[in-house]
Coordinates of C-alpha atoms in Angstrom, one line a residue:
M10 CA -132.9 78.1 43.4
S11 CA -135.9 77.0 45.4
I12 CA -135.8 74.4 48.3
K13 CA -137.9 72.1 46.1
T14 CA -135.3 72.3 43.4
I15 CA -132.5 71.6 45.8
L16 CA -134.2 68.7 47.3
F17 CA -135.0 67.2 43.9
L18 CA -131.5 67.6 42.7
F19 CA -130.2 65.9 45.8
L20 CA -132.6 62.9 45.4
L21 CA -131.9 62.7 41.6
I22 CA -128.2 62.5 42.1
F23 CA -128.5 60.1 44.9
S24 CA -130.9 57.8 43.0
F25 CA -128.8 57.6 39.8
S26 CA -125.7 57.2 41.8
F27 CA -127.1 54.3 43.8
F28 CA -128.6 52.8 40.6
S29 CA -125.2 53.1 38.9
L30 CA -123.5 51.3 41.7
N31 CA -125.8 48.4 41.6
I32 CA -125.5 48.0 37.9
R33 CA -121.8 48.0 38.0
R34 CA -122.0 45.5 40.8
L35 CA -124.1 43.2 38.5
I36 CA -121.8 43.7 35.6
K37 CA -118.8 42.8 37.8
Y38 CA -120.5 39.4 38.7
L39 CA -120.7 38.7 35.0
S40 CA -116.9 39.1 34.8
I41 CA -116.4 35.9 36.7
G42 CA -117.8 33.8 33.8
K43 CA -115.7 32.7 30.8
S44 CA -115.2 35.0 27.8
E45 CA -117.2 34.6 24.7
K46 CA -117.6 36.8 21.6
R47 CA -121.1 38.0 20.9
T48 CA -120.5 41.1 18.8
D49 CA -120.3 39.8 15.3
K50 CA -123.1 40.5 12.6
P51 CA -124.4 43.7 14.2
F52 CA -127.2 44.2 11.6
D53 CA -128.6 40.7 12.1
R54 CA -128.5 41.4 15.9
L55 CA -130.3 44.7 15.5
R56 CA -132.9 42.9 13.3
N57 CA -133.5 40.5 16.2
V58 CA -133.9 43.5 18.7
A59 CA -136.4 45.0 16.3
V60 CA -138.5 42.0 15.8
I61 CA -138.2 40.1 19.0
A62 CA -137.6 42.7 21.7
F63 CA -139.6 45.7 20.3
G64 CA -142.1 43.7 18.1
Q65 CA -142.6 41.3 21.0
T66 CA -143.3 38.5 18.4
K67 CA -142.6 35.6 20.6
L68 CA -145.0 36.8 23.2
F69 CA -147.9 36.9 20.8
R70 CA -147.8 33.1 20.6
E71 CA -150.2 33.6 23.5
P72 CA -152.3 36.4 22.1
L73 CA -154.0 37.6 25.3
A74 CA -150.8 37.6 27.4
G75 CA -148.8 39.0 24.4
L76 CA -151.1 41.9 24.1
M77 CA -150.8 42.6 27.8
H78 CA -147.0 42.7 27.6
F79 CA -147.0 44.6 24.4
C80 CA -149.1 47.4 26.0
I81 CA -147.0 47.5 29.1
F82 CA -143.7 47.5 27.1
W83 CA -144.7 50.3 24.6
G84 CA -146.5 52.1 27.3
F85 CA -143.2 52.5 29.0
V86 CA -141.4 53.5 25.9
I87 CA -144.0 56.3 25.2
L88 CA -144.3 57.4 28.8
L89 CA -140.6 57.7 29.2
L90 CA -141.0 61.1 27.7
A91 CA -143.7 62.0 30.3
I92 CA -141.1 61.0 32.9
I93 CA -138.5 63.2 31.3
E94 CA -140.9 66.1 31.5
S95 CA -141.5 65.5 35.2
L96 CA -137.8 65.3 35.9
G97 CA -137.3 68.5 33.9
E98 CA -140.0 70.2 35.9
G99 CA -137.9 69.5 39.0
I100 CA -135.0 71.3 37.6
N101 CA -136.7 74.0 35.7
P102 CA -140.3 74.7 36.9
G103 CA -142.7 74.9 33.9
F104 CA -140.4 72.8 31.8
T105 CA -142.3 70.8 28.9
L106 CA -141.4 69.1 25.7
S107 CA -143.6 71.6 23.8
F108 CA -140.5 72.7 21.8
L109 CA -141.2 69.6 19.7
G110 CA -143.9 71.7 18.0
V111 CA -146.5 69.8 16.0
L112 CA -145.2 66.6 17.4
Y113 CA -146.1 67.6 20.9
P114 CA -150.0 67.3 20.9
P115 CA -150.1 63.8 19.3
L116 CA -147.3 62.7 21.8
I117 CA -149.2 63.7 24.8
F118 CA -152.4 62.2 23.4
L119 CA -150.6 58.9 23.0
Q120 CA -149.4 59.3 26.7
D121 CA -153.0 59.3 27.8
V122 CA -153.8 56.4 25.5
F123 CA -151.1 54.2 26.6
G124 CA -151.4 55.3 30.2
I125 CA -154.9 53.6 30.1
L126 CA -153.7 50.6 28.3
V127 CA -150.9 50.1 30.9
I128 CA -153.3 50.5 33.9
G129 CA -155.7 48.0 32.2
S130 CA -152.9 45.6 31.4
C131 CA -151.5 45.7 35.0
L132 CA -154.9 45.1 36.5
F133 CA -155.3 42.1 34.1
A134 CA -151.9 40.7 35.0
L135 CA -152.8 40.9 38.8
V136 CA -156.0 39.2 38.3
R137 CA -154.4 36.6 36.0
R138 CA -151.5 35.9 38.4
H139 CA -153.6 35.9 41.7
I140 CA -157.0 34.6 40.5
F141 CA -156.7 32.4 37.4
K142 CA -153.1 31.3 38.2
P143 CA -151.9 29.7 34.9
A144 CA -149.6 26.6 35.8
R145 CA -146.5 28.1 34.1
L146 CA -146.8 31.2 36.4
D147 CA -146.6 29.1 39.5
V148 CA -143.5 30.5 41.3
D149 CA -142.3 30.7 44.9
R150 CA -143.8 33.1 47.4
H151 CA -140.9 35.6 47.1
A152 CA -141.2 35.7 43.3
K153 CA -145.0 36.2 43.5
I154 CA -144.6 39.1 46.0
D155 CA -141.9 40.6 43.8
A156 CA -144.2 40.5 40.7
T157 CA -147.1 42.1 42.7
I158 CA -144.9 44.9 43.9
I159 CA -143.7 45.6 40.4
L160 CA -147.3 45.7 39.0
V161 CA -148.6 47.8 41.8
I162 CA -145.8 50.3 41.4
I163 CA -146.4 50.6 37.7
L164 CA -150.1 51.1 38.5
L165 CA -149.3 53.9 40.9
I166 CA -146.8 55.5 38.5
M167 CA -149.6 55.8 35.8
C168 CA -152.2 57.1 38.3
S169 CA -149.9 59.6 39.8
M170 CA -149.0 60.9 36.3
F171 CA -152.7 61.3 35.3
L172 CA -153.5 63.1 38.6
Q173 CA -150.4 65.4 38.2
N174 CA -151.5 66.4 34.8
A175 CA -155.0 67.0 36.0
A176 CA -153.8 69.3 38.8
Y177 CA -151.7 71.2 36.2
I178 CA -154.8 71.6 33.9
S179 CA -157.0 72.7 36.7
R180 CA -154.6 75.6 37.3
G181 CA -154.5 76.6 33.8
I182 CA -150.8 75.8 33.5
D183 CA -151.1 73.1 30.8
K184 CA -151.9 74.9 27.5
T185 CA -152.4 71.6 25.6
S186 CA -155.0 70.1 27.8
E187 CA -157.3 69.2 24.9
S188 CA -154.9 66.6 23.9
R189 CA -154.8 65.0 27.4
F190 CA -158.4 63.8 27.1
L191 CA -158.3 61.7 30.3
S192 CA -156.1 64.1 32.4
C193 CA -158.6 67.0 31.3
A194 CA -161.5 64.9 32.5
L195 CA -159.9 64.2 35.8
A196 CA -159.1 68.0 36.2
S197 CA -162.8 68.4 37.3
I198 CA -161.8 66.8 40.7
F199 CA -159.8 70.0 41.5
E200 CA -162.5 72.5 40.1
N201 CA -164.0 73.6 43.5
V202 CA -160.7 73.3 45.5
P203 CA -159.2 76.6 46.7
E204 CA -156.0 77.6 44.8
A205 CA -153.8 77.0 47.8
Q206 CA -155.0 73.4 48.0
Q207 CA -154.6 73.0 44.2
E208 CA -151.0 74.0 44.6
F209 CA -150.6 71.5 47.5
W210 CA -152.2 68.6 45.4
L211 CA -150.1 69.6 42.4
D212 CA -146.9 69.4 44.5
F213 CA -148.1 66.1 46.2
F214 CA -148.8 64.2 42.9
W215 CA -145.6 65.5 41.3
W216 CA -143.4 64.3 44.3
F217 CA -145.4 61.1 44.6
H218 CA -144.8 60.3 40.8
I219 CA -141.2 61.2 41.1
L220 CA -140.6 59.1 44.1
L221 CA -142.3 56.1 42.6
V222 CA -140.2 56.4 39.3
L223 CA -136.8 56.7 41.2
G224 CA -137.9 54.0 43.6
F225 CA -138.9 51.6 40.8
L226 CA -135.6 52.2 39.0
N227 CA -133.6 51.4 42.2
Y228 CA -135.7 48.4 43.0
L229 CA -135.0 46.7 39.6
P230 CA -131.4 45.6 40.3
F231 CA -132.8 43.6 43.4
S232 CA -135.8 42.2 41.5
K233 CA -136.5 39.4 39.1
H234 CA -137.8 42.1 36.9
L235 CA -134.2 43.1 36.2
H236 CA -135.1 41.8 32.7
I237 CA -136.7 45.2 32.2
L238 CA -133.1 46.4 31.8
S239 CA -131.3 43.3 30.5
S240 CA -133.8 41.8 27.9
I241 CA -132.9 44.1 25.0
P242 CA -129.1 43.6 25.5
N243 CA -129.7 39.9 25.9
V244 CA -131.7 39.7 22.6
Y245 CA -129.0 41.6 20.9
L246 CA -126.3 39.3 22.2
A247 CA -128.2 36.1 21.4
K248 CA -126.5 33.3 19.5
L249 CA -126.9 33.6 15.6
D250 CA -126.0 30.0 14.8
A251 CA -128.5 27.8 13.1
R252 CA -131.1 26.5 15.5
G253 CA -130.0 23.3 17.2
T254 CA -126.3 24.1 17.0
L255 CA -124.5 22.9 20.1
Q256 CA -120.9 23.8 21.2
A257 CA -119.1 20.5 21.7
L258 CA -116.6 20.0 24.6
N259 CA -113.0 19.8 23.5
L260 CA -112.3 16.5 25.1
Q261 CA -108.8 16.5 23.5
D262 CA -107.6 19.6 25.5
E263 CA -104.8 18.1 27.5
K264 CA -104.5 21.3 29.6
A265 CA -108.1 21.1 30.8
T266 CA -108.5 20.4 34.5
R267 CA -112.1 19.4 34.1
F268 CA -114.8 19.3 31.4
G269 CA -118.2 21.0 31.5
V270 CA -119.5 23.1 34.4
A271 CA -119.3 22.6 38.2
D272 CA -120.0 26.2 39.2
V273 CA -121.0 29.6 37.8
E274 CA -117.4 30.6 36.9
D275 CA -117.3 27.7 34.4
L276 CA -120.2 29.2 32.5
T277 CA -119.7 32.0 30.0
W278 CA -120.7 35.7 30.9
K279 CA -123.6 35.2 28.5
N280 CA -125.0 32.1 30.4
L281 CA -124.9 34.5 33.5
L282 CA -126.6 37.3 31.7
D283 CA -129.3 34.9 30.7
G284 CA -129.9 34.4 34.5
Y285 CA -130.4 38.1 34.9
T286 CA -132.8 38.2 32.1
C287 CA -135.1 35.3 33.0
T288 CA -138.6 36.7 33.4
E289 CA -139.8 33.4 35.2
C290 CA -142.7 33.4 32.7
G291 CA -142.5 29.6 32.5
R292 CA -142.9 29.3 28.7
C293 CA -139.8 27.2 28.5
T294 CA -140.9 24.6 31.0
A295 CA -144.4 24.6 29.6
S296 CA -143.0 23.7 26.2
C297 CA -140.4 21.1 27.4
P298 CA -141.3 17.6 26.4
A299 CA -139.2 16.2 29.4
A300 CA -141.1 18.4 31.9
I301 CA -144.5 17.5 30.2
T302 CA -143.8 13.8 30.6
G303 CA -143.0 14.1 34.3
K304 CA -139.1 14.2 34.0
P305 CA -137.2 16.1 36.7
L306 CA -136.3 19.0 34.4
S307 CA -137.5 22.5 34.4
P308 CA -135.5 24.7 32.0
K309 CA -136.9 27.7 34.0
K310 CA -135.4 26.4 37.3
I311 CA -132.1 25.8 35.7
I312 CA -131.7 29.4 34.7
V313 CA -133.1 30.7 37.9
D314 CA -130.7 28.4 39.8
V315 CA -127.9 30.0 37.8
R316 CA -128.9 33.5 38.8
Q317 CA -129.4 32.5 42.5
R318 CA -126.0 30.8 42.7
L319 CA -124.4 33.9 41.0
M320 CA -125.9 36.3 43.4
E321 CA -124.6 34.1 46.3
K322 CA -121.1 33.5 45.0
G323 CA -120.6 36.7 42.9
P324 CA -119.9 39.0 45.7
L325 CA -117.2 36.7 47.1
A326 CA -115.7 36.0 43.9
V327 CA -115.2 39.6 42.8
S328 CA -113.8 40.4 46.2
G329 CA -111.2 37.7 45.9
V330 CA -112.5 35.8 49.0
T331 CA -111.4 32.1 49.0
L332 CA -111.9 29.2 51.3
E333 CA -108.2 29.4 52.2
S334 CA -108.5 33.0 53.2
L335 CA -111.5 32.3 55.5
G336 CA -109.7 29.8 57.6
E337 CA -111.8 27.5 59.8
I338 CA -115.5 28.0 59.1
Q339 CA -117.8 28.0 62.1
G340 CA -121.5 27.2 62.2
N341 CA -123.9 24.7 60.8
G342 CA -124.4 24.2 57.2
K343 CA -122.1 24.9 54.1
H344 CA -120.5 28.2 53.5
P345 CA -121.4 29.5 50.1
L346 CA -117.8 28.8 48.9
Q347 CA -118.2 25.1 49.9
K348 CA -121.2 24.8 47.5
Q349 CA -121.3 24.5 43.9
L350 CA -124.0 25.0 41.2
I351 CA -124.1 21.3 40.4
D352 CA -125.5 19.1 43.2
D353 CA -126.2 22.0 45.6
Y354 CA -128.6 23.7 43.1
I355 CA -128.9 21.6 40.0
T356 CA -128.9 17.8 40.0
E357 CA -127.4 15.5 37.4
D358 CA -130.9 13.9 36.9
E359 CA -132.3 17.2 35.8
L360 CA -129.5 17.8 33.3
W361 CA -129.7 14.2 31.9
A362 CA -133.4 14.5 31.3
C363 CA -132.8 17.2 28.6
T364 CA -133.3 16.0 25.0
T365 CA -131.6 19.1 23.5
C366 CA -134.7 19.6 21.4
M367 CA -134.5 23.4 21.8
A368 CA -138.2 23.9 22.5
C369 CA -137.3 26.0 25.5
V370 CA -135.0 28.3 23.5
Q371 CA -137.6 28.5 20.7
E372 CA -140.3 29.7 23.2
C373 CA -138.2 32.1 25.3
P374 CA -139.3 35.7 24.6
V375 CA -136.0 37.1 25.6
M376 CA -133.7 34.6 23.8
I377 CA -132.2 32.8 26.8
E378 CA -130.0 29.9 25.8
H379 CA -131.1 27.1 28.3
V380 CA -129.7 24.2 26.2
D381 CA -126.2 25.8 25.9
A382 CA -126.1 26.0 29.7
I383 CA -127.3 22.5 30.2

């Protein structure tokens, strides 16, 4: 076993272990929410996934933005196989998916096609976000930086994939180069480079690609782009009731200590998953009649506030930390356990501005249930 393979295996095991720990952490936070059954009618749920998640139908209500997201989403689906090839190469040098036979040439042709589409879509998204600046994409500085980091990483993953394939082709390793039309064209970059340098660039772009992919994977649990992982489950688990159906409070429950929600543990686990899944695209707020008429309501802010409060209180709640166990709290300002979702994050004026018209739920591309939370 070569040093390269040993280093790669160490990196791979570490990356997937770190990723798994963070996903388990996020799932644990959901456990502080109230229970709710969302596994009935599996075929209806799978149909929603096919139409809304994979078909991206809600996004196409804005054709240009919808096409951009469609290309990025399906680019990732198609290029996942290219990533599997690169990972396989780290374990077994020379590994490819050529055992797929006649399916392999069209598959790698599609990889080049979608690689180009993803690069174009990311460049368009960066220009749109930083130059044209649609009002609904007006987010805070942290969210803007986060979105830029994600788009730049995706761009670099695509570019490193093309250059890695070009380096393979220049060395005569890739026997299906005619199907990789762009990679084949880029191979001319390495034509007059000495063989030793070709080997160096091949290794460089392979490692660069792998490090970007694994880095991207482990950045997601800390990013608002966590929706890349949670959107498909969220669509599957979406409410199947008739549109406009609201769950009434049981005001006759004599055992209830309070009605409604004061903090995140009073919401259901699905409400909390909605927080993870929010893309901050702003479609909900842009369609909200209360927001349009100047009322103090932003459905997007409500869901983002739920997520921020969960990330603040979740670690303490799952660890069993209470105000009593902390004793006297020193310092200025409130301790996280002295805060609550209502008043410290969301005001009553925001909630009472909601007309329960469901426009936000209708427009959300990942089936977030804003009105149920409100």
